[in-house]
């Protein structure tokens, strides 16, 4: 496979993942994703931001999230986020520290 085809396939897979998480599985909470997989929608938007920044494109966290979510975080939270139990919140702190790091909040 040539490098350009590989890039195109990877981009298509990313778009499908984004669509799946943002349109088909809005019921899946970020906290559950982080606790089970070590990443969530916010991680995906951060990776998008980091890729842009590495290429000299100025982008902050909120802009990247709005691009990824297709709405502001406040809108996402109002429409889809539910309250998390104390147990989920405690597990999240551990998963976040292990997978993202203390300084990436």
Short mmCIF file of N, CA, C and O in Angstrom, two decimals:
data_model
loop_
_atom_site.label_atom_id
_atom_site.label_comp_id
_atom_site.label_asym_id
_atom_site.label_seq_id
_atom_site.Cartn_x
_atom_site.Cartn_y
_atom_site.Cartn_z
N UNK A 1 0.85 -1.18 0.00
CA UNK A 1 0.00 0.00 0.00
C UNK A 1 0.89 1.23 0.00
O UNK A 1 1.85 1.32 0.77
N UNK A 2 0.55 2.20 -0.83
CA UNK A 2 1.35 3.42 -0.88
C UNK A 2 0.99 4.33 0.30
O UNK A 2 -0.11 4.23 0.86
N UNK A 3 1.91 5.22 0.69
CA UNK A 3 1.70 6.07 1.87
C UNK A 3 0.45 6.95 1.79
O UNK A 3 -0.25 7.14 2.79
N UNK A 4 0.13 7.49 0.62
CA UNK A 4 -1.04 8.36 0.51
C UNK A 4 -2.33 7.57 0.74
O UNK A 4 -3.25 8.04 1.41
N UNK A 5 -2.40 6.37 0.20
CA UNK A 5 -3.58 5.52 0.42
C UNK A 5 -3.71 5.19 1.90
O UNK A 5 -4.82 5.23 2.46
N UNK A 6 -2.60 4.90 2.55
CA UNK A 6 -2.64 4.61 3.99
C UNK A 6 -3.18 5.81 4.77
O UNK A 6 -4.04 5.66 5.65
N UNK A 7 -2.71 7.01 4.45
CA UNK A 7 -3.21 8.23 5.11
C UNK A 7 -4.71 8.37 4.88
O UNK A 7 -5.47 8.69 5.81
N UNK A 8 -5.17 8.16 3.66
CA UNK A 8 -6.59 8.31 3.34
C UNK A 8 -7.43 7.28 4.09
O UNK A 8 -8.52 7.62 4.58
N UNK A 9 -6.96 6.06 4.19
CA UNK A 9 -7.70 5.03 4.93
C UNK A 9 -7.74 5.34 6.43
O UNK A 9 -8.78 5.18 7.08
N UNK A 10 -6.62 5.79 6.98
CA UNK A 10 -6.59 6.16 8.39
C UNK A 10 -7.53 7.33 8.66
O UNK A 10 -8.24 7.35 9.67
N UNK A 11 -7.54 8.32 7.77
CA UNK A 11 -8.44 9.46 7.93
C UNK A 11 -9.90 9.02 7.85
O UNK A 11 -10.74 9.49 8.63
N UNK A 12 -10.20 8.11 6.95
CA UNK A 12 -11.57 7.60 6.83
C UNK A 12 -11.97 6.85 8.09
O UNK A 12 -13.11 7.00 8.57
N UNK A 13 -11.07 6.07 8.64
CA UNK A 13 -11.37 5.34 9.88
C UNK A 13 -11.61 6.32 11.03
O UNK A 13 -12.52 6.13 11.83
N UNK A 14 -10.81 7.37 11.11
CA UNK A 14 -11.00 8.39 12.14
C UNK A 14 -12.36 9.06 11.99
O UNK A 14 -13.08 9.26 12.98
N UNK A 15 -12.72 9.43 10.77
CA UNK A 15 -14.03 10.07 10.55
C UNK A 15 -15.17 9.14 10.95
O UNK A 15 -16.16 9.58 11.54
N UNK A 16 -15.02 7.86 10.66
CA UNK A 16 -16.05 6.89 11.05
C UNK A 16 -16.14 6.76 12.56
O UNK A 16 -17.24 6.71 13.12
N UNK A 17 -15.00 6.72 13.23
CA UNK A 17 -14.99 6.67 14.69
C UNK A 17 -15.66 7.91 15.27
O UNK A 17 -16.50 7.82 16.17
N UNK A 18 -15.32 9.08 14.75
CA UNK A 18 -15.93 10.32 15.23
C UNK A 18 -17.44 10.29 15.03
O UNK A 18 -18.20 10.59 15.94
N UNK A 19 -17.89 9.91 13.85
CA UNK A 19 -19.33 9.84 13.58
C UNK A 19 -20.01 8.86 14.53
O UNK A 19 -21.09 9.15 15.06
N UNK A 20 -19.40 7.72 14.73
CA UNK A 20 -19.97 6.72 15.62
C UNK A 20 -20.15 7.27 17.02
O UNK A 20 -21.22 7.13 17.62
N UNK A 21 -19.11 7.92 17.55
CA UNK A 21 -19.18 8.44 18.91
C UNK A 21 -20.05 9.68 19.05
O UNK A 21 -20.68 9.89 20.08
N UNK A 22 -20.10 10.49 18.01
CA UNK A 22 -20.80 11.77 18.11
C UNK A 22 -22.25 11.70 17.65
O UNK A 22 -23.05 12.53 18.05
N UNK A 23 -22.60 10.71 16.84
CA UNK A 23 -23.95 10.65 16.31
C UNK A 23 -24.69 9.38 16.68
O UNK A 23 -25.89 9.41 16.93
N UNK A 24 -23.99 8.26 16.71
CA UNK A 24 -24.66 6.99 16.94
C UNK A 24 -24.62 6.54 18.39
O UNK A 24 -25.48 5.78 18.83
N UNK A 25 -23.60 6.97 19.16
CA UNK A 25 -23.45 6.51 20.54
C UNK A 25 -23.27 7.68 21.51
O UNK A 25 -22.39 7.69 22.35
N UNK A 26 -24.16 8.65 21.39
CA UNK A 26 -24.13 9.78 22.31
C UNK A 26 -24.47 9.33 23.73
O UNK A 26 -24.21 10.05 24.68
N UNK A 27 -25.03 8.14 23.86
CA UNK A 27 -25.37 7.59 25.18
C UNK A 27 -24.14 7.14 25.96
O UNK A 27 -24.18 7.03 27.17
N UNK A 28 -23.05 6.88 25.27
CA UNK A 28 -21.83 6.44 25.94
C UNK A 28 -21.13 7.66 26.52
O UNK A 28 -20.79 8.60 25.80
N UNK A 29 -20.93 7.65 27.81
CA UNK A 29 -20.35 8.79 28.51
C UNK A 29 -18.83 8.78 28.38
O UNK A 29 -18.19 7.72 28.38
N UNK A 30 -18.24 9.97 28.31
CA UNK A 30 -16.78 10.09 28.26
C UNK A 30 -16.12 9.41 29.45
O UNK A 30 -15.09 8.76 29.31
N UNK A 31 -16.71 9.57 30.63
CA UNK A 31 -16.11 8.98 31.83
C UNK A 31 -16.05 7.46 31.71
O UNK A 31 -15.07 6.83 32.11
N UNK A 32 -17.07 6.86 31.12
CA UNK A 32 -17.07 5.41 30.92
C UNK A 32 -16.01 5.00 29.90
O UNK A 32 -15.31 4.00 30.08
N UNK A 33 -15.88 5.78 28.83
CA UNK A 33 -14.85 5.49 27.83
C UNK A 33 -13.46 5.56 28.46
O UNK A 33 -12.64 4.67 28.25
N UNK A 34 -13.21 6.61 29.22
CA UNK A 34 -11.89 6.77 29.84
C UNK A 34 -11.62 5.64 30.82
O UNK A 34 -10.52 5.07 30.84
N UNK A 35 -12.61 5.30 31.61
CA UNK A 35 -12.42 4.25 32.60
C UNK A 35 -12.18 2.89 31.96
O UNK A 35 -11.43 2.08 32.50
N UNK A 36 -12.78 2.63 30.81
CA UNK A 36 -12.64 1.34 30.15
C UNK A 36 -11.49 1.28 29.15
O UNK A 36 -10.85 0.24 28.99
N UNK A 37 -11.24 2.37 28.45
CA UNK A 37 -10.30 2.32 27.34
C UNK A 37 -9.06 3.19 27.52
O UNK A 37 -8.10 3.03 26.77
N UNK A 38 -9.12 4.13 28.46
CA UNK A 38 -7.99 5.03 28.65
C UNK A 38 -8.01 6.23 27.72
O UNK A 38 -7.05 7.00 27.67
N UNK A 39 -9.08 6.42 26.98
CA UNK A 39 -9.25 7.63 26.16
C UNK A 39 -10.74 7.91 26.01
O UNK A 39 -11.57 7.04 26.25
N UNK A 40 -11.05 9.15 25.62
CA UNK A 40 -12.45 9.54 25.42
C UNK A 40 -12.53 10.56 24.29
O UNK A 40 -11.53 10.83 23.62
N UNK A 41 -13.68 11.12 24.10
CA UNK A 41 -13.86 12.13 23.05
C UNK A 41 -12.93 13.32 23.26
O UNK A 41 -12.40 13.88 22.30
N UNK A 42 -12.75 13.72 24.51
CA UNK A 42 -11.86 14.85 24.79
C UNK A 42 -10.42 14.52 24.40
O UNK A 42 -9.70 15.39 23.91
N UNK A 43 -10.00 13.29 24.61
CA UNK A 43 -8.66 12.87 24.18
C UNK A 43 -8.55 12.97 22.65
O UNK A 43 -7.55 13.47 22.13
N UNK A 44 -9.56 12.50 21.96
CA UNK A 44 -9.54 12.57 20.50
C UNK A 44 -9.46 14.01 20.02
O UNK A 44 -8.69 14.33 19.10
N UNK A 45 -10.20 14.91 20.66
CA UNK A 45 -10.12 16.32 20.27
C UNK A 45 -8.76 16.90 20.62
O UNK A 45 -8.22 17.73 19.88
N UNK A 46 -8.15 16.47 21.74
CA UNK A 46 -6.83 16.94 22.11
C UNK A 46 -5.79 16.46 21.11
O UNK A 46 -4.89 17.20 20.70
N UNK A 47 -5.90 15.20 20.68
CA UNK A 47 -4.96 14.68 19.68
C UNK A 47 -5.09 15.46 18.37
O UNK A 47 -4.10 15.71 17.68
N UNK A 48 -6.31 15.86 18.03
CA UNK A 48 -6.55 16.68 16.85
C UNK A 48 -5.85 18.03 17.01
O UNK A 48 -5.15 18.51 16.11
N UNK A 49 -6.03 18.64 18.18
CA UNK A 49 -5.38 19.92 18.48
C UNK A 49 -3.87 19.80 18.41
O UNK A 49 -3.20 20.64 17.81
N UNK A 50 -3.32 18.76 19.02
CA UNK A 50 -1.87 18.56 19.02
C UNK A 50 -1.34 18.38 17.60
O UNK A 50 -0.28 18.92 17.26
N UNK A 51 -2.06 17.64 16.77
CA UNK A 51 -1.64 17.46 15.38
C UNK A 51 -1.65 18.80 14.63
O UNK A 51 -0.74 19.08 13.85
N UNK A 52 -2.67 19.61 14.88
CA UNK A 52 -2.73 20.94 14.26
C UNK A 52 -1.57 21.80 14.73
O UNK A 52 -0.87 22.42 13.91
N UNK A 53 -1.34 21.84 16.03
CA UNK A 53 -0.26 22.65 16.59
C UNK A 53 1.10 22.22 16.06
O UNK A 53 1.96 23.07 15.77
N UNK A 54 1.31 20.91 15.91
CA UNK A 54 2.58 20.40 15.37
C UNK A 54 2.81 20.87 13.94
O UNK A 54 3.96 20.96 13.49
N UNK A 55 1.74 21.18 13.24
CA UNK A 55 1.85 21.65 11.86
C UNK A 55 1.80 23.17 11.76
O UNK A 55 1.61 23.73 10.69
N UNK A 56 1.92 23.84 12.91
CA UNK A 56 1.94 25.30 12.92
C UNK A 56 0.57 25.94 12.87
O UNK A 56 0.47 27.14 12.65
N UNK A 57 -0.48 25.16 13.06
CA UNK A 57 -1.84 25.70 13.07
C UNK A 57 -2.21 26.01 14.51
O UNK A 57 -2.25 25.11 15.35
N UNK A 58 -2.47 27.28 14.80
CA UNK A 58 -2.86 27.68 16.15
C UNK A 58 -4.26 27.16 16.45
O UNK A 58 -5.20 27.43 15.71
N UNK A 59 -4.38 26.39 17.52
CA UNK A 59 -5.68 25.87 17.91
C UNK A 59 -5.64 25.62 19.41
O UNK A 59 -4.74 24.97 19.91
N UNK A 60 -6.65 26.15 20.11
CA UNK A 60 -6.72 25.89 21.54
C UNK A 60 -7.67 24.73 21.82
O UNK A 60 -8.31 24.20 20.92
N UNK A 61 -7.71 24.32 23.09
CA UNK A 61 -8.50 23.16 23.50
C UNK A 61 -9.97 23.34 23.16
O UNK A 61 -10.60 22.41 22.63
N UNK A 62 -10.54 24.50 23.45
CA UNK A 62 -11.97 24.70 23.20
C UNK A 62 -12.31 24.67 21.72
O UNK A 62 -13.34 24.13 21.33
N UNK A 63 -11.44 25.23 20.89
CA UNK A 63 -11.67 25.21 19.44
C UNK A 63 -11.62 23.76 18.93
O UNK A 63 -12.48 23.35 18.15
N UNK A 64 -10.63 23.01 19.38
CA UNK A 64 -10.51 21.61 18.95
C UNK A 64 -11.73 20.81 19.38
O UNK A 64 -12.26 20.00 18.61
N UNK A 65 -12.19 21.04 20.60
CA UNK A 65 -13.37 20.31 21.07
C UNK A 65 -14.60 20.68 20.25
O UNK A 65 -15.40 19.81 19.89
N UNK A 66 -14.76 21.96 19.94
CA UNK A 66 -15.92 22.36 19.15
C UNK A 66 -15.87 21.75 17.75
O UNK A 66 -16.90 21.31 17.22
N UNK A 67 -14.68 21.67 17.16
CA UNK A 67 -14.54 21.03 15.85
C UNK A 67 -14.89 19.55 15.97
O UNK A 67 -15.65 19.02 15.17
N UNK A 68 -14.34 18.88 16.98
CA UNK A 68 -14.57 17.45 17.12
C UNK A 68 -16.03 17.14 17.48
O UNK A 68 -16.65 16.28 16.87
N UNK A 69 -16.57 17.85 18.47
CA UNK A 69 -17.93 17.60 18.93
C UNK A 69 -19.00 18.13 17.97
O UNK A 69 -20.14 17.68 18.00
N UNK A 70 -18.64 19.11 17.16
CA UNK A 70 -19.63 19.73 16.28
C UNK A 70 -20.53 20.69 17.04
O UNK A 70 -21.56 21.13 16.53
N UNK A 71 -20.12 21.03 18.25
CA UNK A 71 -20.86 21.96 19.11
C UNK A 71 -19.93 22.33 20.26
O UNK A 71 -18.88 21.73 20.42
N UNK A 72 -20.34 23.29 21.06
CA UNK A 72 -19.52 23.65 22.22
C UNK A 72 -19.63 22.56 23.28
O UNK A 72 -20.57 21.76 23.28
N UNK A 73 -18.67 22.53 24.18
CA UNK A 73 -18.72 21.57 25.27
C UNK A 73 -19.96 21.80 26.14
O UNK A 73 -20.57 20.84 26.62
N UNK A 74 -20.32 23.05 26.34
CA UNK A 74 -21.52 23.34 27.13
C UNK A 74 -22.76 22.74 26.48
O UNK A 74 -23.62 22.18 27.16
N UNK A 75 -22.85 22.84 25.15
CA UNK A 75 -23.99 22.23 24.45
C UNK A 75 -23.97 20.71 24.57
O UNK A 75 -25.00 20.08 24.81
N UNK A 76 -22.78 20.10 24.41
CA UNK A 76 -22.67 18.65 24.53
C UNK A 76 -23.10 18.20 25.91
O UNK A 76 -23.89 17.27 26.06
N UNK A 77 -22.58 18.86 26.92
CA UNK A 77 -22.91 18.49 28.30
C UNK A 77 -24.41 18.61 28.55
O UNK A 77 -25.02 17.74 29.18
N UNK A 78 -25.00 19.70 28.08
CA UNK A 78 -26.44 19.91 28.30
C UNK A 78 -27.28 18.85 27.58
O UNK A 78 -28.30 18.41 28.11
N UNK A 79 -26.83 18.43 26.42
CA UNK A 79 -27.61 17.48 25.62
C UNK A 79 -27.37 16.02 25.97
O UNK A 79 -28.28 15.20 25.85
N UNK A 80 -26.14 15.68 26.39
CA UNK A 80 -25.79 14.26 26.47
C UNK A 80 -25.13 13.79 27.77
O UNK A 80 -25.18 12.61 28.07
N UNK A 81 -24.50 14.68 28.49
CA UNK A 81 -23.75 14.23 29.67
C UNK A 81 -24.69 13.98 30.85
O UNK A 81 -25.59 14.76 31.11
N UNK A 82 -24.43 12.89 31.54
CA UNK A 82 -25.20 12.55 32.74
C UNK A 82 -24.27 12.61 33.95
O UNK A 82 -23.05 12.63 33.82
N UNK A 83 -24.86 12.62 35.12
CA UNK A 83 -24.07 12.63 36.35
C UNK A 83 -23.35 11.31 36.51
O UNK A 83 -23.89 10.24 36.20
N UNK A 84 -22.14 11.37 37.03
CA UNK A 84 -21.34 10.18 37.26
C UNK A 84 -21.30 9.88 38.76
O UNK A 84 -21.22 10.79 39.57
N UNK A 85 -21.35 8.61 39.07
CA UNK A 85 -21.29 8.18 40.47
C UNK A 85 -19.91 8.50 41.06
O UNK A 85 -18.94 8.71 40.33
N UNK A 86 -19.84 8.48 42.37
CA UNK A 86 -18.55 8.71 43.05
C UNK A 86 -17.54 7.64 42.64
O UNK A 86 -16.35 7.95 42.48
N UNK A 87 -18.00 6.42 42.45
CA UNK A 87 -17.11 5.34 42.04
C UNK A 87 -16.52 5.59 40.65
O UNK A 87 -15.33 5.38 40.42
N UNK A 88 -17.37 6.03 39.72
CA UNK A 88 -16.89 6.34 38.38
C UNK A 88 -15.91 7.51 38.41
O UNK A 88 -14.91 7.51 37.69
N UNK A 89 -16.20 8.50 39.24
CA UNK A 89 -15.31 9.65 39.33
C UNK A 89 -13.95 9.26 39.90
O UNK A 89 -12.90 9.72 39.43
N UNK A 90 -13.94 8.38 40.89
CA UNK A 90 -12.68 7.91 41.47
C UNK A 90 -11.89 7.10 40.44
O UNK A 90 -10.66 7.27 40.30
N UNK A 91 -12.57 6.22 39.71
CA UNK A 91 -11.90 5.43 38.67
C UNK A 91 -11.36 6.34 37.57
O UNK A 91 -10.28 6.09 37.02
N UNK A 92 -12.09 7.39 37.26
CA UNK A 92 -11.66 8.34 36.24
C UNK A 92 -10.35 9.01 36.63
O UNK A 92 -9.46 9.17 35.79
N UNK A 93 -10.23 9.41 37.87
CA UNK A 93 -8.99 10.06 38.31
C UNK A 93 -7.79 9.16 38.07
O UNK A 93 -6.74 9.61 37.61
N UNK A 94 -7.95 7.89 38.36
CA UNK A 94 -6.87 6.93 38.15
C UNK A 94 -6.61 6.75 36.65
O UNK A 94 -5.46 6.83 36.20
N UNK A 95 -7.66 6.52 35.87
CA UNK A 95 -7.51 6.31 34.43
C UNK A 95 -6.90 7.54 33.75
O UNK A 95 -6.04 7.41 32.88
N UNK A 96 -7.34 8.72 34.15
CA UNK A 96 -6.82 9.95 33.56
C UNK A 96 -5.33 10.08 33.86
O UNK A 96 -4.53 10.35 32.96
N UNK A 97 -4.95 9.89 35.11
CA UNK A 97 -3.55 10.01 35.49
C UNK A 97 -2.68 8.99 34.75
O UNK A 97 -1.58 9.32 34.28
N UNK A 98 -3.17 7.77 34.61
CA UNK A 98 -2.41 6.71 33.94
C UNK A 98 -2.30 6.91 32.44
O UNK A 98 -1.28 6.59 31.83
N UNK A 99 -3.34 7.43 31.82
CA UNK A 99 -3.41 7.48 30.36
C UNK A 99 -3.16 8.86 29.75
O UNK A 99 -2.73 8.94 28.60
N UNK A 100 -3.46 9.89 30.49
CA UNK A 100 -3.32 11.24 29.95
C UNK A 100 -2.21 11.99 30.66
O UNK A 100 -1.40 12.64 30.04
N UNK A 101 -2.19 11.91 31.96
CA UNK A 101 -1.20 12.62 32.76
C UNK A 101 -1.83 13.76 33.51
O UNK A 101 -2.87 14.29 33.11
N UNK A 102 -1.23 14.12 34.57
CA UNK A 102 -1.78 15.14 35.47
C UNK A 102 -1.86 16.51 34.82
O UNK A 102 -2.74 17.30 35.13
N UNK A 103 -0.98 16.82 33.88
CA UNK A 103 -0.88 18.18 33.35
C UNK A 103 -1.65 18.40 32.04
O UNK A 103 -1.52 19.44 31.44
N UNK A 104 -2.45 17.44 31.62
CA UNK A 104 -3.13 17.56 30.33
C UNK A 104 -4.61 17.89 30.46
O UNK A 104 -5.34 17.81 29.51
N UNK A 105 -5.07 18.22 31.63
CA UNK A 105 -6.51 18.46 31.86
C UNK A 105 -7.08 19.54 31.00
O UNK A 105 -6.51 20.37 30.47
#
